[in-house]
Short mmCIF file of C-alpha atoms in Angstrom, two decimals:
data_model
loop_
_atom_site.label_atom_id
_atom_site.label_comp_id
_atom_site.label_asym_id
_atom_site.label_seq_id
_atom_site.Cartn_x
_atom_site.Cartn_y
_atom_site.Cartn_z
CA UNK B 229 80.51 125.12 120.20
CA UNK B 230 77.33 124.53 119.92
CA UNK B 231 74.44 125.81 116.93
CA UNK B 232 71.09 127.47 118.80
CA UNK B 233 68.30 126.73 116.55
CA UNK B 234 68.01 130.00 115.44
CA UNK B 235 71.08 130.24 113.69
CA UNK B 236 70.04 126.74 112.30
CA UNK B 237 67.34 128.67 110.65
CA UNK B 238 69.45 131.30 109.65
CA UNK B 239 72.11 129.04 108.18
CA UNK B 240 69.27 127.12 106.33
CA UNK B 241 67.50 130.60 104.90
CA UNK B 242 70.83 131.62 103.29
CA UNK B 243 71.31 127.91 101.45
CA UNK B 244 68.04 128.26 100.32
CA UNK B 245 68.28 132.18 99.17
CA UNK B 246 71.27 131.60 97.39
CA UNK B 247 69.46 128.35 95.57
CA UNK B 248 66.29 129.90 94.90
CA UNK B 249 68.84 133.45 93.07
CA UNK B 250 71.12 131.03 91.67
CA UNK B 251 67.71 129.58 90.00
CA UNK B 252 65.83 131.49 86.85
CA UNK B 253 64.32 128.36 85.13
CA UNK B 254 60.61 128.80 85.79
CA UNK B 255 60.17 124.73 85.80
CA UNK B 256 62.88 124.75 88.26
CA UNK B 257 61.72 127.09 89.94
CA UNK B 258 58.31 125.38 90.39
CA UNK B 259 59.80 122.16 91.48
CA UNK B 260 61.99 123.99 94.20
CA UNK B 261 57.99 124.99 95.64
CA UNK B 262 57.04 121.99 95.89
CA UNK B 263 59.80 120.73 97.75
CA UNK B 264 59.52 122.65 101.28
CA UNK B 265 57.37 125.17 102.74
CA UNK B 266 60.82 127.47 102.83
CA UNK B 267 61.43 126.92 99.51
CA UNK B 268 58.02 127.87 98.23
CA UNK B 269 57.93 131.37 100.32
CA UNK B 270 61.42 132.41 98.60
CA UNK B 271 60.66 130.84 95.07
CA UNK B 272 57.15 131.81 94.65
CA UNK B 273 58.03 135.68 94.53
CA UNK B 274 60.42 135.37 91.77
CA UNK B 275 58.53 132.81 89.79
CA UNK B 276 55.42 135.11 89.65
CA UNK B 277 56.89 138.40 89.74
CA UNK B 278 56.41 137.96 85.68
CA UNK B 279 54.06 136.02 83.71
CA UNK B 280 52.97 135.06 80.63
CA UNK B 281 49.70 134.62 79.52
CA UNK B 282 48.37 132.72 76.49
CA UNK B 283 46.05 130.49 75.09
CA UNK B 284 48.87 127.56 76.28
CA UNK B 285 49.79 129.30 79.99
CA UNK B 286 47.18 129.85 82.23
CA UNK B 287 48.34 131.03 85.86
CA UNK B 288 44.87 132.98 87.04
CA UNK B 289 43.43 129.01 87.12
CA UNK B 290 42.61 128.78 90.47
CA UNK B 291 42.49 132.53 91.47
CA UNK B 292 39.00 133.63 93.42
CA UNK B 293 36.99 135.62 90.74
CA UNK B 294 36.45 138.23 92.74
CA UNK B 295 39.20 140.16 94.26
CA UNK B 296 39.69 138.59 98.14
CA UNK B 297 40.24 140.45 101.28
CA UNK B 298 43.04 140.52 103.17
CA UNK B 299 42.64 138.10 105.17
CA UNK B 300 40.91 135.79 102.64
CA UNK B 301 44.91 135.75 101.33
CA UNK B 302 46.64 135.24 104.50
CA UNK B 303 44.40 132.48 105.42
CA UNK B 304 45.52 130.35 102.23
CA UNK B 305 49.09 131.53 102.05
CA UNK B 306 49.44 128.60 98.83
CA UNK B 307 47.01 129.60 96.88
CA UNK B 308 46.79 131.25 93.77
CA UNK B 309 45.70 134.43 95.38
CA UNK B 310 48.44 134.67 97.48
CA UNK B 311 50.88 133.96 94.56
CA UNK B 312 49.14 136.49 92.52
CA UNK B 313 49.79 139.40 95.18
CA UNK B 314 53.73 138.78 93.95
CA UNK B 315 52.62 139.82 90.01
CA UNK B 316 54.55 142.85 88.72
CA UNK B 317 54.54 142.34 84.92
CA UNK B 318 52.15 140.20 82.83
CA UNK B 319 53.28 139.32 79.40
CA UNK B 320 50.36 139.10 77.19
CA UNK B 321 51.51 136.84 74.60
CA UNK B 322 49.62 137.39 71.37
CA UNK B 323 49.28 134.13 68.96
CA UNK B 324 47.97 132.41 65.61
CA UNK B 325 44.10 132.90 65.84
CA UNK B 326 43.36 129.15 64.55
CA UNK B 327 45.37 128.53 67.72
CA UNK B 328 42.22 129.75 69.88
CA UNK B 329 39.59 129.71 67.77
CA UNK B 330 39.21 126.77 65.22
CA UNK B 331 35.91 127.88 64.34
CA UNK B 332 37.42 131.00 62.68
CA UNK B 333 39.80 129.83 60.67
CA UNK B 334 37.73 127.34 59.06
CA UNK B 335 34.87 129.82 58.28
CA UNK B 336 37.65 132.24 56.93
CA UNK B 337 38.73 128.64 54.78
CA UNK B 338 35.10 127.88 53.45
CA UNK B 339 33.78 132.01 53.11
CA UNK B 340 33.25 131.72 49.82
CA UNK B 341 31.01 128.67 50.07
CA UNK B 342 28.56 130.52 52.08
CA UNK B 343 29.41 129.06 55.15
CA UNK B 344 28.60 130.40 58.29
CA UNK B 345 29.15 129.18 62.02
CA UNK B 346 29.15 130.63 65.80
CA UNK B 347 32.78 131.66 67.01
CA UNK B 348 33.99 128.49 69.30
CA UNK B 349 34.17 130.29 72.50
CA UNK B 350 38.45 130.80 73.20
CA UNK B 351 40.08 130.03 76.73
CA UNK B 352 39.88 133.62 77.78
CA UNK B 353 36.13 133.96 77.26
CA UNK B 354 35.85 132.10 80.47
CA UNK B 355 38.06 134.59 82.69
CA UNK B 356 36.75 136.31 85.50
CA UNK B 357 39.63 138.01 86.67
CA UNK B 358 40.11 140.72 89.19
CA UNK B 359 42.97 143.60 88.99
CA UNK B 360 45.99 142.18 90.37
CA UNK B 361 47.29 144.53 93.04
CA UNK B 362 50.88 145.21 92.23
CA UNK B 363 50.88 145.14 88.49
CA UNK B 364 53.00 147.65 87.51
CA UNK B 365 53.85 146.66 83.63
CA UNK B 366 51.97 145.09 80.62
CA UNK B 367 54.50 143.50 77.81
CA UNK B 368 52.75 142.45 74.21
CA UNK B 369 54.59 140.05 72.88
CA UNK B 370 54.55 137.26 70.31
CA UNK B 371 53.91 133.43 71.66
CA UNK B 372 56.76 131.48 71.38
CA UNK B 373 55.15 129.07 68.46
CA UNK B 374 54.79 132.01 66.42
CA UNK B 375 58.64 132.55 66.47
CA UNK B 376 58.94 128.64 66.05
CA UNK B 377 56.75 128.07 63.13
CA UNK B 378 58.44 131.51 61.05
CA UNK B 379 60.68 129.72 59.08
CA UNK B 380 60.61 131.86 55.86
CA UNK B 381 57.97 135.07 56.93
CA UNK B 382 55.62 135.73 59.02
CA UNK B 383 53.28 137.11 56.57
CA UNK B 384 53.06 133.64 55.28
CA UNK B 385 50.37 132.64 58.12
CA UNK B 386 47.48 135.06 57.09
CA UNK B 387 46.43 134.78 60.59
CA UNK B 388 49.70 135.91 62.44
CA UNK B 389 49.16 139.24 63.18
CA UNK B 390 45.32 138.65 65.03
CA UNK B 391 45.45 140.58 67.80
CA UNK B 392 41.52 140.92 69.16
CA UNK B 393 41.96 138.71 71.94
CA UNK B 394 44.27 141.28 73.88
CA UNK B 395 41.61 144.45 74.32
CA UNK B 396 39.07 141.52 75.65
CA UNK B 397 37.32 142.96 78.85
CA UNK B 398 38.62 140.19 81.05
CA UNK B 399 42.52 141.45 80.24
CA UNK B 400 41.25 145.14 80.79
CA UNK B 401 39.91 143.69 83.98
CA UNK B 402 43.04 142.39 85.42
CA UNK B 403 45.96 144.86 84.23
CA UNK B 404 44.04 147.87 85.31
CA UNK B 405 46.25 149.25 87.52
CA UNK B 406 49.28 148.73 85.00
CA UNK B 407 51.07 151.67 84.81
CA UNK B 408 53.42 150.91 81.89
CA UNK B 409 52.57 149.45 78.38
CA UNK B 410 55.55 147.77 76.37
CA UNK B 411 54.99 147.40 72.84
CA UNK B 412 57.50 146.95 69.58
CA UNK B 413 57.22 147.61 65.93
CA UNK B 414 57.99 144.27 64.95
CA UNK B 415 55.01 143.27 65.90
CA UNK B 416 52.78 144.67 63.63
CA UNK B 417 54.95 145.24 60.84
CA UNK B 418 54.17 143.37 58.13
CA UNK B 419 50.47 142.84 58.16
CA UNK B 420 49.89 146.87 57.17
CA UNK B 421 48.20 149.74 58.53
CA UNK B 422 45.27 148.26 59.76
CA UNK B 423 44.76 149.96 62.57
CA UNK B 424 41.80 148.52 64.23
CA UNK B 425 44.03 145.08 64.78
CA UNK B 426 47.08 147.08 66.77
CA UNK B 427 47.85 145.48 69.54
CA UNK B 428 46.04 147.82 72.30
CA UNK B 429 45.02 146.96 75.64
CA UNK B 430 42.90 149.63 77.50
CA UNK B 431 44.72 150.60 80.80
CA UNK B 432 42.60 153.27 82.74
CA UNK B 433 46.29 154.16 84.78
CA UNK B 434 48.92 154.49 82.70
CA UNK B 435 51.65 156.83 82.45
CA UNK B 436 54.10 155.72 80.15
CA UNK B 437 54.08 153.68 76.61
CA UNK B 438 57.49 152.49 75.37
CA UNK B 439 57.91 151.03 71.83
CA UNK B 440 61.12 148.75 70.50
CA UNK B 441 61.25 150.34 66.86
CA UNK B 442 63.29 149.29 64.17
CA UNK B 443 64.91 152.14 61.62
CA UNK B 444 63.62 150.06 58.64
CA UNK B 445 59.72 150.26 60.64
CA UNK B 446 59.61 154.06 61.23
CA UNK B 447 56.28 154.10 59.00
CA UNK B 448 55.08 151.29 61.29
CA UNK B 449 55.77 153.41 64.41
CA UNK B 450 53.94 156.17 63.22
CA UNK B 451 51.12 153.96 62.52
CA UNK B 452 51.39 152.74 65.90
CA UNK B 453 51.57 156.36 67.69
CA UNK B 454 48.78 157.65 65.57
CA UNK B 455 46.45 154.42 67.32
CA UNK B 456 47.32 154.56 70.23
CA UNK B 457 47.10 158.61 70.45
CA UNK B 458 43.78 158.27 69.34
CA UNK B 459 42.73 155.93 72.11
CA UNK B 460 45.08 157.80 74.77
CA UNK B 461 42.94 161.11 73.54
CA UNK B 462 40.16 159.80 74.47
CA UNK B 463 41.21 158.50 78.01
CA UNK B 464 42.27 161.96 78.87
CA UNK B 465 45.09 160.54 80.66
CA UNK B 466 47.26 163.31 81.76
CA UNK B 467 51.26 163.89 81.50
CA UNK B 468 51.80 160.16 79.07
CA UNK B 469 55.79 160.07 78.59
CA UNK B 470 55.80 158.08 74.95
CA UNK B 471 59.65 155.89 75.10
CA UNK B 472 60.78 155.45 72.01
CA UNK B 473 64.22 152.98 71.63
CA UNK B 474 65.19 153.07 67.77
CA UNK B 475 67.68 150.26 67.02
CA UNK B 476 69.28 148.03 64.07
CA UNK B 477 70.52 150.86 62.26
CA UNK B 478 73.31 148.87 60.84
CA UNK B 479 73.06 145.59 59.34
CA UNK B 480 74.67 141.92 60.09
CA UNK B 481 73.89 139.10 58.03
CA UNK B 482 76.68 136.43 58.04
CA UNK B 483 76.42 135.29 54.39
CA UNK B 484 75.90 139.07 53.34
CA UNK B 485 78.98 140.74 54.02
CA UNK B 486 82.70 140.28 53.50
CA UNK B 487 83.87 136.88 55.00
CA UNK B 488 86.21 136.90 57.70
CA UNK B 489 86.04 133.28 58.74
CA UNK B 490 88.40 131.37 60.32
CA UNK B 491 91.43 130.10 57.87
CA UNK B 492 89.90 131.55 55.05
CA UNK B 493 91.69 133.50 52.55
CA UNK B 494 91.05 137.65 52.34
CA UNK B 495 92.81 140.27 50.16
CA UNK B 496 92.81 142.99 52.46
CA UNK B 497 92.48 145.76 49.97
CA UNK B 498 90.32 149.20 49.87
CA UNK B 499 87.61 147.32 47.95
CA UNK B 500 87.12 144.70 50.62
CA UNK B 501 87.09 147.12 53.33
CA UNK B 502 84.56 149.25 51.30
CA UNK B 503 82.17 146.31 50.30
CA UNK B 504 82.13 145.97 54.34
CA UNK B 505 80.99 149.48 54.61
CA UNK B 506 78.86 149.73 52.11
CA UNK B 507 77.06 146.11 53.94
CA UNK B 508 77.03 147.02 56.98
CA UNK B 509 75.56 150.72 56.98
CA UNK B 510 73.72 150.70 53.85
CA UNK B 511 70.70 152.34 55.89
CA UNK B 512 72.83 154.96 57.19
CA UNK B 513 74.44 155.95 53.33
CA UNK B 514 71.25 157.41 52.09
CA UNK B 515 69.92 161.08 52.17
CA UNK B 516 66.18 159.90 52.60
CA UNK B 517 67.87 158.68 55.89
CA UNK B 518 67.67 162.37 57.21
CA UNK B 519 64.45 162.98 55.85
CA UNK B 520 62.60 160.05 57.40
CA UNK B 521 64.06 161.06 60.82
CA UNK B 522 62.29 164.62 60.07
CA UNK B 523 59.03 163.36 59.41
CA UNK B 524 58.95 161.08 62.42
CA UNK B 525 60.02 163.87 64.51
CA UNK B 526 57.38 165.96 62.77
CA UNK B 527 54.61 163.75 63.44
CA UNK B 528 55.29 163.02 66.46
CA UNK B 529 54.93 166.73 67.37
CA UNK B 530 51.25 166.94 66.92
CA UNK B 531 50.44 164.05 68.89
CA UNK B 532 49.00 166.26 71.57
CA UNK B 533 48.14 162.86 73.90
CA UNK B 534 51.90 162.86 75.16
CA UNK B 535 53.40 165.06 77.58
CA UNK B 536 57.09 164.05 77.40
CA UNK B 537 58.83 162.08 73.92
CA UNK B 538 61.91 160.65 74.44
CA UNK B 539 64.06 159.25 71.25
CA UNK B 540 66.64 157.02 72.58
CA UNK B 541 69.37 155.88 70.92
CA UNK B 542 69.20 158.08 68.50
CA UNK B 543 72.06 160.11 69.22
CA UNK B 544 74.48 157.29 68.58
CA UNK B 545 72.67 156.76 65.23
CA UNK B 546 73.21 160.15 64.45
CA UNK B 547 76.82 159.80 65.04
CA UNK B 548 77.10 156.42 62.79
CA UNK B 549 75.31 158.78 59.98
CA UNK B 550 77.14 161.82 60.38
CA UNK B 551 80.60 159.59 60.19
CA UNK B 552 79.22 158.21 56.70
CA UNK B 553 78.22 161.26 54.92
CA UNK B 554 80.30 163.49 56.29
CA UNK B 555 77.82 166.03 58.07
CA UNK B 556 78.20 166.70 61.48
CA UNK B 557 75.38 165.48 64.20
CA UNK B 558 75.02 168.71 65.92
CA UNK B 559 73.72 170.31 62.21
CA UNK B 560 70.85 167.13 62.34
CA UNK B 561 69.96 167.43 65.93
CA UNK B 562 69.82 170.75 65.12
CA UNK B 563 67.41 170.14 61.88
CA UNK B 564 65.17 167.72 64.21
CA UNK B 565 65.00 170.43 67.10
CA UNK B 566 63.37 172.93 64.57
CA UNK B 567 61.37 170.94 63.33
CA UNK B 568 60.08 170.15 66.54
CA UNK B 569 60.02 173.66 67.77
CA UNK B 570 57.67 174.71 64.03
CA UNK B 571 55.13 172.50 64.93
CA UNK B 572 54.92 172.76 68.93
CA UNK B 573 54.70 176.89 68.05
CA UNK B 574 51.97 176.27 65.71
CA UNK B 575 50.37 173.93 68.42
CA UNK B 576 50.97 176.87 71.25
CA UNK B 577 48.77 178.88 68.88
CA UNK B 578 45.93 176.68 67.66
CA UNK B 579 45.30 175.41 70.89
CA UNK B 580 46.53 178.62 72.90
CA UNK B 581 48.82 176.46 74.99
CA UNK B 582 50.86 177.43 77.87
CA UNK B 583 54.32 176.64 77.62
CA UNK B 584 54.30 174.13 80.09
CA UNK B 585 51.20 172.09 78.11
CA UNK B 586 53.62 171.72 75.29
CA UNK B 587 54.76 168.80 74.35
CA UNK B 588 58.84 168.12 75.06
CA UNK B 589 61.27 165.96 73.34
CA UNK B 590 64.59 164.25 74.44
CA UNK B 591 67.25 162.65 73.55
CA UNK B 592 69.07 160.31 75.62
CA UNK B 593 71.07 157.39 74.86
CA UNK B 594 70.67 153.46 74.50
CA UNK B 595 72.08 153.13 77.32
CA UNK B 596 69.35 154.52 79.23
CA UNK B 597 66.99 152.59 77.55
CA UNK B 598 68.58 149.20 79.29
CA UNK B 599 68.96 151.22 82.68
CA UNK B 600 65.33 152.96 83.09
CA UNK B 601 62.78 151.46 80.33
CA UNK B 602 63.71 148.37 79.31
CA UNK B 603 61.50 145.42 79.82
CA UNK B 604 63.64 142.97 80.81
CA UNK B 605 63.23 140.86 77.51
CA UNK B 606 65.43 140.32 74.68
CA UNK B 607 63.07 140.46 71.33
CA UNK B 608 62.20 136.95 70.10
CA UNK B 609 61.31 137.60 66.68
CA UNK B 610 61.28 136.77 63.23
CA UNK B 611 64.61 138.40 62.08
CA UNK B 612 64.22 139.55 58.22
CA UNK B 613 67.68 139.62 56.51
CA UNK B 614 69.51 142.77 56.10
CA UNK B 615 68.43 142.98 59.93
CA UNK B 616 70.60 142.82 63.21
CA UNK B 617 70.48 139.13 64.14
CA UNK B 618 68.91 140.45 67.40
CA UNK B 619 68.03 142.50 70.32
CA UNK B 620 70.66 141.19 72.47
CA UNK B 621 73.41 141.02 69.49
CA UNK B 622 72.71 145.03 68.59
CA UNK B 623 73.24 145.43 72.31
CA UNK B 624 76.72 143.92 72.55
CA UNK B 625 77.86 145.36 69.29
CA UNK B 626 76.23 148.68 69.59
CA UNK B 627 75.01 149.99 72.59
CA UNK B 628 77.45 148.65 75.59
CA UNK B 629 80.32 147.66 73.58
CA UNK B 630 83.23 146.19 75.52
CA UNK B 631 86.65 148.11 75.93
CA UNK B 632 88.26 145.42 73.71
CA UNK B 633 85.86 145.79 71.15
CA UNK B 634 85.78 150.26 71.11
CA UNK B 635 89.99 149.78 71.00
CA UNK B 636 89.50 147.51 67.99
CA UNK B 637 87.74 149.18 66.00
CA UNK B 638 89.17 152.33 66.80
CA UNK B 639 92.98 151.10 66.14
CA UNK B 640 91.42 148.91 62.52
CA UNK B 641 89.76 152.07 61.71
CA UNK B 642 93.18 154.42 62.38
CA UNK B 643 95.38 151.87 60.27
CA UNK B 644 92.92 151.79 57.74
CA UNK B 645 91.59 155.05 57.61
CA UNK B 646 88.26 154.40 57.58
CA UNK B 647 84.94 155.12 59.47
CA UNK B 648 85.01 153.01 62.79
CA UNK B 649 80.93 152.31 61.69
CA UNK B 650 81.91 150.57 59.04
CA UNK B 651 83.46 148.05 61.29
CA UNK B 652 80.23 147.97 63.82
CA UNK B 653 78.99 144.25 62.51
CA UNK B 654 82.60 142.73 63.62
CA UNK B 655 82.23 140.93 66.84
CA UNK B 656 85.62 140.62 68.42
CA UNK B 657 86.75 137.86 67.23
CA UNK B 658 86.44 138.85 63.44
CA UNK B 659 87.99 141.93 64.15
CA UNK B 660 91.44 140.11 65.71
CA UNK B 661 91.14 138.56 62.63
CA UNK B 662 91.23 141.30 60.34
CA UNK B 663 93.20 143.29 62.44
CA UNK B 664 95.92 140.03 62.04
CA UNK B 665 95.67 140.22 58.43
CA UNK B 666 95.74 143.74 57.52
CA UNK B 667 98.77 143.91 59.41
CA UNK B 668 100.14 140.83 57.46
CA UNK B 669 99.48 142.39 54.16
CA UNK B 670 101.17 146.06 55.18
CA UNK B 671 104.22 143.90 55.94
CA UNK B 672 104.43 142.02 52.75
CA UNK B 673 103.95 145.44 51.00
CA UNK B 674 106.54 146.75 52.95
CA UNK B 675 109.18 144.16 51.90
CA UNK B 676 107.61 144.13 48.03
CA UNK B 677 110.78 145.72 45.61
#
């Protein structure tokens, strides 16, 4: 039996569809474009459906500099126009500022000396970008050197945290029709409140801001909110939904807590299980705990630029709290609701508010952070210790544990009776382990005269 050409094509399409899926290298994926005119039509959607750019990566060189027509694009189906019509998300990687601009750092060096010189001009100054038609989402993140070169603390680079290059016209140019803005608290953490130096791009259509925010950066996100409500204010952008994921609530630092290495020797007794507890959710067992929840909830309350908050996550937390100090999480959610509820009445009246104008909070779960708001990126970050050892790791522990892992901890925290979150840093291998020897022990106490 013969093969018609058509279902040559067909047969070859499916190869090359299953290549091109199997593929998620971006150098890979570039190669594979260059190899056939069939590979470049199915790779060059999913290479350019997100990209970085930085002062190292580049991908609007060769773009017109004024947006084509329609048939300008279908005439030159390889160039970069054409790829840029695939662009859903641009990651705006923010970076060193001696990286860009030599000519500042060494005036910042020699300041006191009286010295004075014209700003280099940087590799964006040049851009003449037009709005890319399908953006959808803008991601500020940290360049990968920065992650790289933080051996000890970020901090220790005075110029780490420069973000002035990201609100430069040319960016506000091209992401304009971004409707989503992805930010996290990491990243301006440790430099202080300067506000002015928050990493902000100006985006005329956007409907929803969600920040990554760590429990020990609260103060940071509040920072954060107050900016960019200030700036959202003055848009007078109507119904913003602010998405706020709070995360590494417990803590997981190898040389920190209780070893449970392989072949190593541990007396299972109640002061080894506690000196895991105590480790691993040390920024649970604390009443300020409670209180900095209520002032975040609080502030965020009056920020009258946001239609819609959502705290995710934070039910979970509440749990992992309410298990160590023996409250119960409906009594906080409870607390948090009223607060809520004091200010938004006090906003109805000042501002004379209809009830639909006020501003709304929800809860909702991590999970639903990964399913409807998540950004497709794990945080690359300096991790300081007492910290989850990342994104992805707080995920698997945390937020989608696996059925193995729940049973675990549920049947170590039955025999042991103790709180199941004080075995949440135990990845599943430790907690076989313990499991093993806890069970060992009860047996040799059980045959002791």
């Amino acid at each position: 039996m013969s093969i018609s050409p058509a279902q040559t094509i067909a047969s070859l399409h499916e190869i090359v569809t299953c290549i091109v899926a199997s593929t998620s290298s971006p150098a890979d994926l570039a190669a594979l474009m260059q190899t056939s005119t069939l590979f470049f039509q199915l790779a060059a959607p999913k290479l350019y459906h997100s990209i970085p750019i930085s002062y190292t990566c580049n991908p609007l060189v060769g773009a017109s500099t004024t947006k084509p027509d329609r048939d300008e694009v279908l005439a030159k189906p390889f160039g970069k126009d054409a790829l840029l019509t695939f662009v859903e998300i641009v990651r705006l990687e923010r970076c060193d500022v001696s990286d860009w601009t030599p000519e500042i750092s060494k005036r910042s060096n020699q300041r006191d000396a009286g010295y004075t010189s014209k700003r280099k001009k940087a590799w964006y100054d040049s851009l003449q970008p037009y709005a890319l038609p399908r953006l959808r989402t803008v991601d500020i993140q940290p360049h990968p050197t920065i992650i790289e070169n933080s051996d000890t603390s970020p901090s220790s680079t005075s110029s780490y945290h420069h973000y002035s290059y990201i609100s430069h016209p040319s960016f506000s140019t091209l992401c304009e029709r971004a409707t989503h803005l992805h930010l996290s608290t990491q990243d301006v953490h440790t430099y202080g409140h300067d506000e002015e130096n928050l990493p902000f791009l100006p985006l005329p259509r956007v409907r929803a801001v969600t920040i990554k925010a760590r429990m020990s950066q609260i103060e940071t996100l509040i920072t954060m909110t107050s900016r960019l409500g200030i700036v959202f204010d003055a848009s007078h952008l109507p119904n913003l939904e602010l998405n706020i994921y709070v995360w590494d609530d417990v803590c997981l630092v190898d040389n920190a807590r209780p070893t449970v290495g392989q072949g190593e020797e541990v007396r299972l007794d109640g002061q080894f299980l506690k000196d895991l507890g105590l480790h691993t959710c040390r920024h649970l067992q604390t009443p300020d705990f409670k209180s900095i929840l209520n002032s975040l909830v609080a502030y965020l309350s009056i920020q009258t630029s946001f239609h819609t908050i959502r705290l995710l996550n934070l039910p979970s937390i509440l749990e992992r709290y309410a298990e160590n100090l023996g409250e119960s999480v409906e009594s906080i959610e409870r607390m948090l609701v009223e607060c809520f509820g004091q200010v938004r009445d006090l906003q109805k009246q000042l501002y004379g508010w209809k009830e639909e104008e006020v501003l709304g909070m929800v809860f909702e779960g991590g999970g639903e952070y990964y399913e409807k708001y998540w950004n497709g990126r794990w945080v690359e970050e300096y991790v300081p210790p007492g910290m989850m050892a990342s994104e992805e790791v707080y995920y698997c522990l945390m937020v989608d544990p696996s059925v193995t892992l729940v049973d675990l901890r549920t049947r170590m925290a039955k025999d042991a009776d103790i709180p199941a979150s004080w075995l949440s840093s135990l990845r599943q291998d430790e907690l076989e382990r313990l499991l093993k020897w806890y069970d060992s022990s009860n047996q040799d106490l059980s045959r002791s005269p």
